[in-house]
C-alpha cells in the first residue's frame, strides 16, 4: 500500500507546485510606516525636557492606518525630576493626501520626585487623544505632520498633565 500511495502523492504535489502564471505580476508595495517625533525644551531653574515618541503603523487601506506609538520623556530642574513612559494604539484616516484625523490611546507610567521636599510619586494615567492636522510631503514617501490633539480623558484637578490640548509635529515614512 505504501508503494502505491507515495508515488501518487509525489505526482499530485509535483503537479500542484509546477503551476505557472501567465498573467502580469502585480507589484507588491510595502504597507508598513515608521516615524515619530522628538521634543527638547529648556526653562527657568535649570529646567530641561527631552522626549521621543516612535511609531510603527500599517496601512490597512490607502487612506486608513493603524499601529502602535510609544512615548518616553525625561524632565529635570532644580526642584524636580520626572520620567514618563507611554504606549498604545493609534489610528489615522488620511484625506486629500494632505490632511488627517486621528485617535491615539496612550497609557502612561509616571515616576516623579520632588527634590525640595524629598517626595516621590509613581502613577499611571490613560489618555485618549482625538484630533487631526496637515501633512506636508518632504520627499518620496516621507511626510511631516503638523497637528493638534485633545485628551478627552483629561481632568483639570486630577491629571498629571497641565492641559488636555497637545500640539504635535512628527515625521512619517512609508505613506
Short mmCIF file of C-alpha atoms in Angstrom, two decimals, residues 53-152:
data_model
loop_
_atom_site.label_atom_id
_atom_site.label_comp_id
_atom_site.label_asym_id
_atom_site.label_seq_id
_atom_site.Cartn_x
_atom_site.Cartn_y
_atom_site.Cartn_z
CA UNK A 53 7.78 59.16 20.51
CA UNK A 54 8.47 56.42 17.95
CA UNK A 55 5.58 54.88 15.98
CA UNK A 56 5.05 51.87 13.74
CA UNK A 57 1.98 51.70 11.55
CA UNK A 58 0.35 49.56 8.92
CA UNK A 59 -1.75 50.96 6.05
CA UNK A 60 -4.96 48.93 6.22
CA UNK A 61 -6.24 50.78 3.14
CA UNK A 62 -4.68 53.62 1.16
CA UNK A 63 -6.40 56.12 3.49
CA UNK A 64 -6.55 54.25 6.83
CA UNK A 65 -3.54 53.49 9.01
CA UNK A 66 -3.35 51.74 12.37
CA UNK A 67 -0.43 50.95 14.61
CA UNK A 68 1.39 51.37 17.90
CA UNK A 69 3.01 54.51 19.28
CA UNK A 70 5.31 54.85 22.26
CA UNK A 71 6.45 57.81 24.30
CA UNK A 72 9.43 58.36 26.56
CA UNK A 73 10.11 61.67 28.30
CA UNK A 74 12.58 62.89 30.86
CA UNK A 75 12.34 66.20 32.75
CA UNK A 76 14.61 67.70 35.33
CA UNK A 77 15.08 71.03 37.11
CA UNK A 78 16.49 72.35 40.37
CA UNK A 79 13.27 71.27 42.11
CA UNK A 80 12.03 68.04 40.50
CA UNK A 81 12.86 65.08 38.30
CA UNK A 82 10.34 63.11 36.22
CA UNK A 83 10.38 60.14 33.87
CA UNK A 84 7.36 59.03 31.86
CA UNK A 85 6.77 56.04 29.57
CA UNK A 86 3.66 55.57 27.44
CA UNK A 87 2.42 53.07 24.89
CA UNK A 88 -0.78 52.45 22.98
CA UNK A 89 -2.58 52.03 19.67
CA UNK A 90 -3.34 54.74 17.14
CA UNK A 91 -5.44 55.13 14.00
CA UNK A 92 -5.21 57.84 11.35
CA UNK A 93 -7.52 58.49 8.42
CA UNK A 94 -5.97 60.47 5.57
CA UNK A 95 -7.97 62.51 3.08
CA UNK A 96 -6.93 64.64 0.11
CA UNK A 97 -3.37 63.32 0.76
CA UNK A 98 -2.71 66.48 2.75
CA UNK A 99 -4.93 66.17 5.84
CA UNK A 100 -5.62 63.59 8.53
CA UNK A 101 -7.84 62.91 11.52
CA UNK A 102 -6.71 60.53 14.20
CA UNK A 103 -7.17 58.85 17.54
CA UNK A 104 -4.45 57.71 19.92
CA UNK A 105 -4.92 55.84 23.21
CA UNK A 106 -1.89 56.08 25.50
CA UNK A 107 -1.30 54.50 28.88
CA UNK A 108 1.43 56.34 30.81
CA UNK A 109 3.67 55.21 33.66
CA UNK A 110 4.96 58.25 35.56
CA UNK A 111 7.79 58.49 38.11
CA UNK A 112 8.07 61.90 39.80
CA UNK A 113 10.47 63.05 42.51
CA UNK A 114 10.29 66.45 44.22
CA UNK A 115 13.88 67.29 45.16
CA UNK A 116 12.96 70.04 47.63
CA UNK A 117 10.54 68.00 49.80
CA UNK A 118 12.04 64.59 49.03
CA UNK A 119 8.62 63.42 47.83
CA UNK A 120 8.21 60.55 45.31
CA UNK A 121 5.18 59.51 43.27
CA UNK A 122 4.64 56.58 40.93
CA UNK A 123 1.41 56.99 38.97
CA UNK A 124 -0.37 55.71 35.90
CA UNK A 125 -2.71 57.64 33.65
CA UNK A 126 -4.60 56.86 30.45
CA UNK A 127 -5.12 59.47 27.75
CA UNK A 128 -7.35 59.33 24.66
CA UNK A 129 -6.19 61.89 22.12
CA UNK A 130 -8.51 62.92 19.27
CA UNK A 131 -7.57 65.43 16.62
CA UNK A 132 -6.07 66.00 13.23
CA UNK A 133 -3.79 68.10 11.14
CA UNK A 134 -1.94 68.81 7.94
CA UNK A 135 0.70 66.71 6.16
CA UNK A 136 3.49 68.16 4.03
CA UNK A 137 5.45 65.90 1.67
CA UNK A 138 9.19 66.24 2.27
CA UNK A 139 10.35 63.75 -0.34
CA UNK A 140 9.41 60.41 -1.85
CA UNK A 141 7.03 58.73 0.57
CA UNK A 142 8.06 60.88 3.58
CA UNK A 143 5.81 63.42 5.27
CA UNK A 144 5.92 65.94 8.08
CA UNK A 145 2.71 66.01 10.13
CA UNK A 146 1.56 69.17 11.91
CA UNK A 147 -1.46 68.73 14.12
CA UNK A 148 -3.39 69.29 17.30
CA UNK A 149 -4.75 66.56 19.56
CA UNK A 150 -7.00 66.86 22.61
CA UNK A 151 -7.04 64.39 25.51
CA UNK A 152 -10.76 63.80 26.07
#
